[in-house]
Amino acid sequence: MPEVRWEPHQLRAAFARRLSELFGRDVPAYPTLLAATREVNLRVLGSQGARAERLGDLSRVGDERHGAIRVGTPRELSQVGRIFAAMGMYPVGFYDLREAATRAVPVVATAFRPLDPPELARGPFRVFTSMLVPGDRRFFTADLGRRLDHALADRTLFPPLLLDLADRAIAWHGLDPADAESFLALATDALRLSPEPVDRAWFTELSRVCAVAADIGAGRTTHLNHLTPRVLDIDELYAVMRGRGLEMIDTIQGPPHWAGPDLLLRQTSMRALAEHRPFREPDGTITHGTVRVRFGEVESRGIAATVRGRALYDELTAEVEETVADATRSAPVPAPERARLAAELWNRRVPASEAALAQHDLAYFTYTVEPDGRHPGGPPPLTLPDLLDQGWIRAEPIVYEDFLPRSAAGIFQSNLDTAGRRDAAAPGTELDAAWLAGALGRPLRDPHTLYDRLRRDSVARVAEQLGLPGR
Ligand code: OOG
Ligand code: NI
């Protein structure tokens, strides 16, 4: 048996570091984003003190929290699953980005991430992973879909040695140092932007459907397309980045800045920069062109919403979109006005405190017994609200560790110049979470189940410690 020195979480942390170095070298605006994130985080800590760390220890907050890659086939996706499993990252959630009325993208996606709190605390790195759907006739004609399938079937994104090492790491729960080094070097290398020439005609044909299809389907490799640090005040970060002359997408995706605590996930990104890449022209000559495929993103994490909270979020988001669509008939609604409308709606419809969010079952919390018991003594009351009110227990927010499909569709716009082509009337391809689990060959977790278990376990512990009957 090999001597095991690098555990999955150490591989994960080292991998995140290597990707960050790679991105810092290759994408010049990215270090600016990281520096601005650190400045804003320190400022927020200075002005808010301990409250700034309510949703996470600042020593970790500024770390890169997620990256994103795009693959072309179920086979490539299952290989990604092996590589991430070696680092203790497992698929959570099914995101279908083909449905959005505007900004639809021909991919389905999941996120690979650590599952439980101790692992998340050791290293929260996650990778949003999308897979192209060439069979979706709303985007691709039968002929183009077939040619795409053919081109994708014929490429190797991950060398066999990398996959072998991944399987070994899974079987032995880690790798010895020499294998860990090979694994990390090969895994990082597999996500570099390739210097190989791209076929111009094929790239152009795919770009007409969607820049994402061209990014995924025209090359023979994949690449990391963004990395995302976490910031404590995303509104300020957005203003700082603009102030430094960086071109940003036009909004902050997700819930608005409102009177209550941060919920779910807010994110924004800079526009992908043009990067040099050789193209092979139809006459065989090599020319130098540019592609816009890599960018920096930033996120602000909030409290995980329950199923009810999420339904309310979706409802309010749809309401804002309707209002904006109505108003747009007379004049375009600028982004700040949209943000104002959303905030106003949220302030009216969502209870604006942690306690109220917990009481209305809109957000997830874990519960612990108050050690110094502010309560009056005697037998404890029987319900969570009473236990909270009377100071027997305290509630800690559970941080949202997943993504939002509408926001993700918005983030994809970072490297789309044109709306692309989509025939809404053509038949789509039915793909769902069960299908994706099958393609991955491993269980696909539902985010709500994970959060719910944390809440439930904490309630059971509280009940046991307080000796509550009937639990
Ligand atoms: C992924 C976009 C989604 C997010 O943070 O929502 C995403 C991509 O551009 O490939 O990363
Ligand atoms: Ni992202």
XYZ file of C-alpha atoms and ligand atoms in Angstrom:
483
model
C 0.000 0.000 0.000
C 1.410 3.413 -0.940
C 2.132 5.829 1.842
C -0.805 8.251 1.809
C 0.220 11.830 2.497
C -2.097 14.044 0.454
C -5.700 13.755 1.505
C -8.523 14.817 -0.826
C -8.961 18.190 0.893
C -5.252 18.918 0.503
C -5.432 18.070 -3.176
C -8.454 20.370 -3.466
C -6.710 23.290 -1.779
C -3.546 22.822 -3.830
C -5.569 22.572 -7.032
C -7.417 25.814 -6.263
C -4.064 27.533 -5.623
C -2.596 26.317 -8.892
C -5.623 27.432 -10.858
C -5.400 30.826 -9.223
C -1.738 31.179 -10.224
C -2.532 30.095 -13.764
C -5.389 32.565 -14.030
C -3.416 35.376 -12.431
C -0.701 34.948 -15.049
C -3.009 34.597 -18.037
C -5.901 36.966 -17.371
C -4.439 40.377 -16.532
C -7.594 41.872 -15.039
C -7.995 38.957 -12.635
C -5.335 40.077 -10.111
C -7.046 43.486 -10.104
C -10.301 41.775 -9.147
C -8.586 39.805 -6.367
C -6.909 42.930 -4.992
C -10.159 44.904 -5.067
C -11.930 42.019 -3.300
C -9.366 42.022 -0.502
C -9.609 45.785 -0.069
C -13.380 45.721 0.111
C -13.365 42.800 2.572
C -10.956 44.613 4.892
C -13.038 47.776 4.691
C -16.209 45.893 5.567
C -14.468 44.177 8.467
C -13.241 47.582 9.652
C -16.686 49.145 9.549
C -18.825 46.199 10.706
C -16.481 44.295 13.012
C -17.656 40.832 14.073
C -20.943 41.238 12.195
C -18.960 41.033 8.929
C -18.032 37.464 9.804
C -21.556 36.284 10.531
C -21.504 34.145 7.385
C -17.899 33.038 7.522
C -14.496 33.677 8.908
C -12.727 36.429 6.975
C -9.514 34.412 6.813
C -11.375 32.190 4.375
C -13.849 34.559 2.766
C -11.512 36.095 0.204
C -10.271 32.710 -1.027
C -11.291 31.703 -4.493
C -14.558 30.001 -3.858
C -15.415 28.609 -7.226
C -14.346 28.127 -10.809
C -16.185 27.005 -13.922
C -15.470 24.667 -16.796
C -17.478 23.480 -19.792
C -17.405 20.052 -21.411
C -19.023 18.508 -24.462
C -20.258 15.000 -23.698
C -21.596 12.772 -20.893
C -18.351 10.807 -21.116
C -16.257 13.927 -20.514
C -18.576 14.880 -17.666
C -18.142 11.518 -15.958
C -14.361 11.893 -16.269
C -14.594 15.302 -14.620
C -16.575 13.559 -11.870
C -13.692 11.154 -11.216
C -11.096 13.923 -11.112
C -13.134 15.981 -8.649
C -14.062 12.981 -6.492
C -10.311 12.522 -5.981
C -10.376 15.986 -4.369
C -13.462 15.358 -2.243
C -15.813 17.251 -4.572
C -19.116 15.641 -5.547
C -21.899 16.698 -7.898
C -24.664 18.730 -6.261
C -27.686 20.164 -8.069
C -29.001 20.077 -11.617
C -29.091 23.354 -13.536
C -30.798 23.610 -16.894
C -29.706 26.787 -18.661
C -31.579 26.056 -21.871
C -34.927 27.260 -20.594
C -34.334 30.925 -19.772
C -36.617 33.043 -21.949
C -33.802 35.453 -22.664
C -30.161 34.455 -22.584
C -30.727 30.708 -22.926
C -27.514 28.710 -23.279
C -27.431 25.145 -24.732
C -26.009 23.480 -21.633
C -27.043 21.608 -18.501
C -24.809 21.824 -15.462
C -23.963 20.695 -11.961
C -21.524 21.899 -9.329
C -18.799 19.720 -7.827
C -18.245 20.618 -4.212
C -17.450 19.289 -0.744
C -20.622 18.021 0.896
C -20.401 18.438 4.663
C -19.470 21.373 6.899
C -16.083 20.038 8.120
C -14.983 19.488 4.529
C -16.360 22.870 3.442
C -14.471 24.479 6.302
C -11.246 22.802 5.218
C -11.604 24.107 1.686
C -14.809 25.365 0.099
C -13.591 25.236 -3.515
C -16.310 24.247 -6.001
C -16.436 23.991 -9.771
C -19.548 24.797 -11.779
C -19.445 22.347 -14.683
C -21.587 22.671 -17.785
C -22.155 20.147 -20.526
C -23.188 21.042 -24.068
C -26.391 19.459 -25.438
C -25.828 19.054 -29.206
C -29.064 17.043 -29.443
C -31.233 20.030 -28.497
C -33.000 21.010 -31.717
C -33.935 24.415 -30.361
C -30.272 25.330 -30.813
C -28.732 22.862 -33.268
C -30.087 21.446 -36.512
C -29.894 17.657 -36.804
C -26.968 18.019 -39.180
C -24.980 20.409 -36.992
C -25.762 18.334 -33.893
C -24.404 15.233 -35.609
C -21.196 16.962 -36.690
C -20.739 18.321 -33.169
C -21.210 14.851 -31.660
C -18.664 13.527 -34.071
C -16.073 16.206 -33.297
C -16.578 15.787 -29.564
C -16.403 11.980 -29.628
C -13.001 12.225 -31.169
C -11.144 14.248 -28.549
C -9.420 13.475 -25.253
C -9.717 16.169 -22.610
C -8.020 14.228 -19.826
C -4.969 12.005 -20.294
C -5.347 8.387 -19.117
C -2.685 8.879 -16.436
C -4.703 11.703 -14.865
C -7.806 9.501 -14.723
C -5.795 6.590 -13.300
C -4.384 8.814 -10.587
C -7.889 10.103 -9.851
C -9.178 6.544 -9.440
C -6.239 5.721 -7.209
C -6.892 8.773 -5.038
C -10.551 7.763 -4.726
C -9.675 4.179 -3.785
C -6.972 5.126 -1.251
C -8.491 8.404 -0.051
C -5.457 10.359 -1.193
C -2.132 10.047 -2.989
C 1.488 9.785 -2.009
C 3.464 12.978 -2.638
C 4.918 12.019 -6.016
C 1.535 10.936 -7.376
C -0.116 13.995 -5.863
C 2.321 16.193 -7.772
C 1.616 14.392 -11.065
C -2.115 14.500 -10.454
C -2.105 18.237 -9.705
C 0.173 19.066 -12.636
C -1.946 17.050 -15.089
C -5.257 18.339 -13.724
C -4.113 21.976 -13.914
C -2.694 21.441 -17.356
C -5.983 20.002 -18.598
C -7.668 23.323 -17.748
C -5.199 25.625 -19.487
C -6.332 27.519 -22.591
C -4.875 25.577 -25.498
C -2.385 27.250 -27.883
C -3.549 24.925 -30.698
C -5.119 26.620 -33.717
C -8.903 26.655 -33.952
C -10.620 25.841 -37.224
C -12.038 29.175 -38.384
C -15.000 27.895 -40.411
C -16.145 25.519 -37.656
C -15.695 28.168 -34.970
C -17.728 30.669 -36.990
C -20.498 28.188 -37.699
C -20.836 27.315 -33.997
C -20.561 30.951 -32.917
C -23.632 31.736 -34.992
C -25.635 29.438 -32.730
C -23.990 30.534 -29.496
C -20.520 31.634 -28.390
C -20.685 29.007 -25.628
C -21.190 26.268 -28.233
C -18.134 27.559 -30.104
C -16.106 27.732 -26.910
C -16.974 24.143 -26.013
C -17.192 22.528 -29.406
C -14.587 24.180 -31.643
C -11.473 23.192 -29.701
C -10.012 19.852 -28.679
C -9.531 20.828 -25.037
C -11.436 22.515 -22.245
C -10.267 25.336 -19.999
C -11.085 27.096 -16.790
C -13.259 30.004 -17.863
C -13.455 31.924 -14.609
C -12.471 31.937 -10.965
C -14.500 33.628 -8.291
C -13.422 35.069 -4.944
C -15.994 35.886 -2.290
C -16.609 39.477 -1.282
C -18.525 40.906 1.658
C -19.986 43.928 -0.148
C -20.603 43.198 -3.790
C -22.247 46.552 -4.515
C -19.104 48.333 -3.434
C -16.882 45.889 -5.309
C -18.883 46.485 -8.474
C -18.409 50.245 -8.130
C -14.683 49.879 -7.391
C -14.119 47.686 -10.460
C -15.967 50.109 -12.683
C -13.992 52.948 -11.173
C -10.807 51.162 -12.203
C -11.993 51.087 -15.773
C -12.900 47.404 -15.979
C -15.829 46.531 -18.128
C -18.416 44.643 -16.072
C -21.619 42.850 -17.085
C -24.463 45.269 -16.575
C -25.928 43.926 -13.332
C -25.356 42.089 -10.112
C -27.156 38.755 -10.518
C -29.365 37.302 -7.803
C -31.281 38.942 -4.952
C -31.155 42.739 -4.681
C -29.407 44.758 -2.003
C -32.342 45.085 0.421
C -33.178 45.764 4.055
C -32.707 42.163 5.259
C -29.763 39.787 5.548
C -27.964 38.474 2.468
C -29.773 35.481 1.027
C -28.612 32.868 -1.470
C -26.005 34.216 -3.818
C -25.252 37.529 -5.492
C -22.660 37.599 -8.228
C -21.258 39.717 -10.985
C -18.360 39.476 -13.396
C -16.098 41.393 -15.690
C -16.496 41.000 -19.404
C -14.163 38.403 -20.870
C -11.072 40.014 -22.357
C -10.000 39.356 -25.919
C -7.125 36.843 -25.860
C -4.893 35.933 -28.789
C -5.483 32.569 -30.303
C -4.304 31.126 -33.635
C -6.946 30.183 -36.207
C -6.630 27.822 -39.135
C -8.234 29.520 -42.151
C -10.109 27.557 -44.832
C -7.053 27.798 -47.118
C -4.849 26.184 -44.456
C -2.951 29.309 -43.390
C -2.659 30.167 -39.701
C -3.765 33.638 -38.669
C -3.923 35.352 -35.329
C -7.360 36.029 -34.014
C -8.890 36.627 -30.615
C -11.376 34.783 -28.463
C -13.285 36.090 -25.466
C -13.531 33.128 -23.169
C -11.950 33.891 -19.796
C -13.057 36.335 -17.156
C -13.160 37.021 -13.436
C -16.275 36.808 -11.340
C -17.038 37.771 -7.778
C -19.702 36.463 -5.437
C -21.307 37.354 -2.176
C -22.758 34.412 -0.295
C -25.907 34.632 1.769
C -28.079 32.341 3.845
C -29.400 29.206 2.104
C -33.106 29.523 1.295
C -35.511 26.692 2.135
C -37.798 25.254 -0.535
C -40.352 27.917 0.473
C -37.754 30.658 0.480
C -36.535 29.608 -2.904
C -40.064 29.556 -4.321
C -40.533 33.094 -3.000
C -37.225 34.146 -4.558
C -38.267 32.728 -7.929
C -41.671 34.414 -7.672
C -40.206 37.829 -6.860
C -37.592 37.489 -9.590
C -40.296 36.698 -12.134
C -42.361 39.659 -10.895
C -39.466 42.058 -11.330
C -38.789 40.680 -14.796
C -42.432 41.163 -15.769
C -42.500 44.712 -14.467
C -39.303 45.481 -16.328
C -40.581 43.836 -19.520
C -43.776 45.928 -19.337
C -41.885 49.142 -18.729
C -39.375 48.327 -21.465
C -42.135 48.603 -24.047
C -41.978 52.361 -23.637
C -38.284 52.797 -22.704
C -35.388 50.570 -21.647
C -35.116 50.212 -17.884
C -31.555 50.967 -16.718
C -29.887 48.509 -14.338
C -30.001 50.798 -11.248
C -33.741 51.261 -11.734
C -34.229 47.474 -11.981
C -32.250 47.056 -8.763
C -34.426 49.695 -7.069
C -37.630 47.971 -8.182
C -36.372 44.625 -6.908
C -35.280 46.024 -3.540
C -38.612 47.746 -3.082
C -40.475 44.502 -3.807
C -38.263 42.509 -1.438
C -38.651 45.028 1.350
C -42.396 44.734 0.962
C -42.641 40.946 0.690
C -39.766 39.309 2.567
C -39.358 39.472 6.345
C -36.123 41.344 6.911
C -34.472 39.636 9.871
C -32.812 36.299 10.492
C -35.339 35.487 13.188
C -38.300 36.168 10.917
C -36.751 34.234 8.038
C -36.329 31.264 10.373
C -39.843 31.569 11.794
C -41.413 31.679 8.348
C -39.289 28.744 7.203
C -37.734 30.827 4.443
C -34.055 30.231 5.239
C -31.970 27.468 6.789
C -30.403 27.697 10.217
C -28.782 25.271 12.590
C -29.742 25.412 16.242
C -27.569 25.025 19.311
C -28.351 25.144 23.012
C -27.290 28.444 24.608
C -24.504 27.483 26.977
C -25.147 30.291 29.461
C -28.944 29.911 29.346
C -30.485 33.415 29.271
C -33.812 31.632 29.798
C -35.852 31.914 32.982
C -35.310 28.279 34.004
C -37.916 25.613 34.620
C -38.956 23.184 31.906
C -38.095 24.326 28.371
C -40.956 25.186 25.978
C -41.703 22.700 23.235
C -41.445 24.665 19.992
C -38.465 26.135 18.198
C -39.905 29.678 18.104
C -40.523 29.598 21.884
C -37.090 28.120 22.574
C -35.536 30.889 20.480
C -37.670 33.669 21.962
C -36.919 32.624 25.502
C -33.197 32.290 24.876
C -32.829 28.535 25.311
C -31.268 28.051 21.927
C -29.603 30.131 19.260
C -29.824 29.989 15.462
C -26.809 30.139 13.162
C -27.377 30.766 9.450
C -26.368 28.049 6.980
C -24.382 29.581 4.131
C -25.627 28.878 0.611
C -23.004 26.795 -1.191
C -24.779 26.314 -4.513
C -25.741 28.287 -7.603
C -28.776 29.894 -9.223
C -29.676 28.960 -12.793
C -30.916 32.406 -13.845
C -27.817 34.036 -12.432
C -25.599 31.464 -14.097
C -27.270 32.241 -17.432
C -26.434 35.893 -16.727
C -22.808 35.049 -15.936
C -22.503 33.173 -19.216
C -23.169 36.540 -20.874
C -19.674 37.591 -19.801
C -18.349 36.107 -22.966
C -21.306 36.346 -25.301
C -21.413 39.234 -27.715
C -24.544 38.272 -29.548
C -27.821 36.790 -28.476
C -27.257 33.691 -30.607
C -29.953 31.698 -32.291
C -32.689 29.669 -30.694
C -35.850 28.214 -32.154
C -38.193 28.050 -29.183
C -40.725 25.963 -31.108
C -38.343 23.110 -31.949
C -38.342 20.069 -29.654
C -35.905 20.234 -26.744
C -34.147 17.224 -25.258
C -35.597 16.081 -21.960
C -32.738 16.023 -19.494
C -33.156 16.028 -15.737
C -31.285 15.333 -12.511
C -31.777 11.552 -12.857
C -30.361 11.651 -16.358
C -27.349 13.628 -15.183
C -26.711 11.214 -12.310
C -26.744 8.380 -14.849
C -24.301 10.204 -17.117
C -22.014 10.875 -14.159
C -22.276 7.333 -12.878
C -22.513 8.661 -9.332
C -25.234 10.034 -7.069
C -26.284 13.625 -7.722
C -27.194 15.351 -4.459
C -30.062 17.771 -4.137
C -28.925 20.977 -2.379
C -32.097 21.257 -0.281
C -31.639 17.737 1.060
C -28.133 18.629 2.238
C -29.214 21.839 4.001
C -32.292 20.203 5.434
C -30.236 17.422 6.965
C -28.000 19.946 8.725
C -31.020 21.702 10.155
C -32.739 18.497 11.169
C -29.652 17.031 12.852
C -29.193 20.211 14.852
C -32.831 20.166 15.974
C -32.457 16.534 17.058
C -29.336 17.408 19.087
C -31.094 20.333 20.759
C -34.065 18.124 21.626
C -31.798 15.528 23.139
C -29.734 18.003 25.150
C -32.793 19.748 26.550
C -34.533 16.434 27.155
C -37.557 17.475 25.123
C -40.222 14.787 25.034
C -41.510 12.944 21.999
C -38.517 13.464 19.687
C -20.550 29.170 -15.953
C -21.464 30.279 -15.510
C -22.139 29.942 -14.193
C -21.966 30.930 -11.873
O -21.225 31.369 -10.986
O -23.185 31.075 -11.855
C -21.334 30.227 -12.999
C -19.775 29.458 -17.201
O -19.646 30.622 -17.620
O -19.261 28.476 -17.744
O -20.171 29.951 -12.870
Ni -19.251 31.387 -11.573
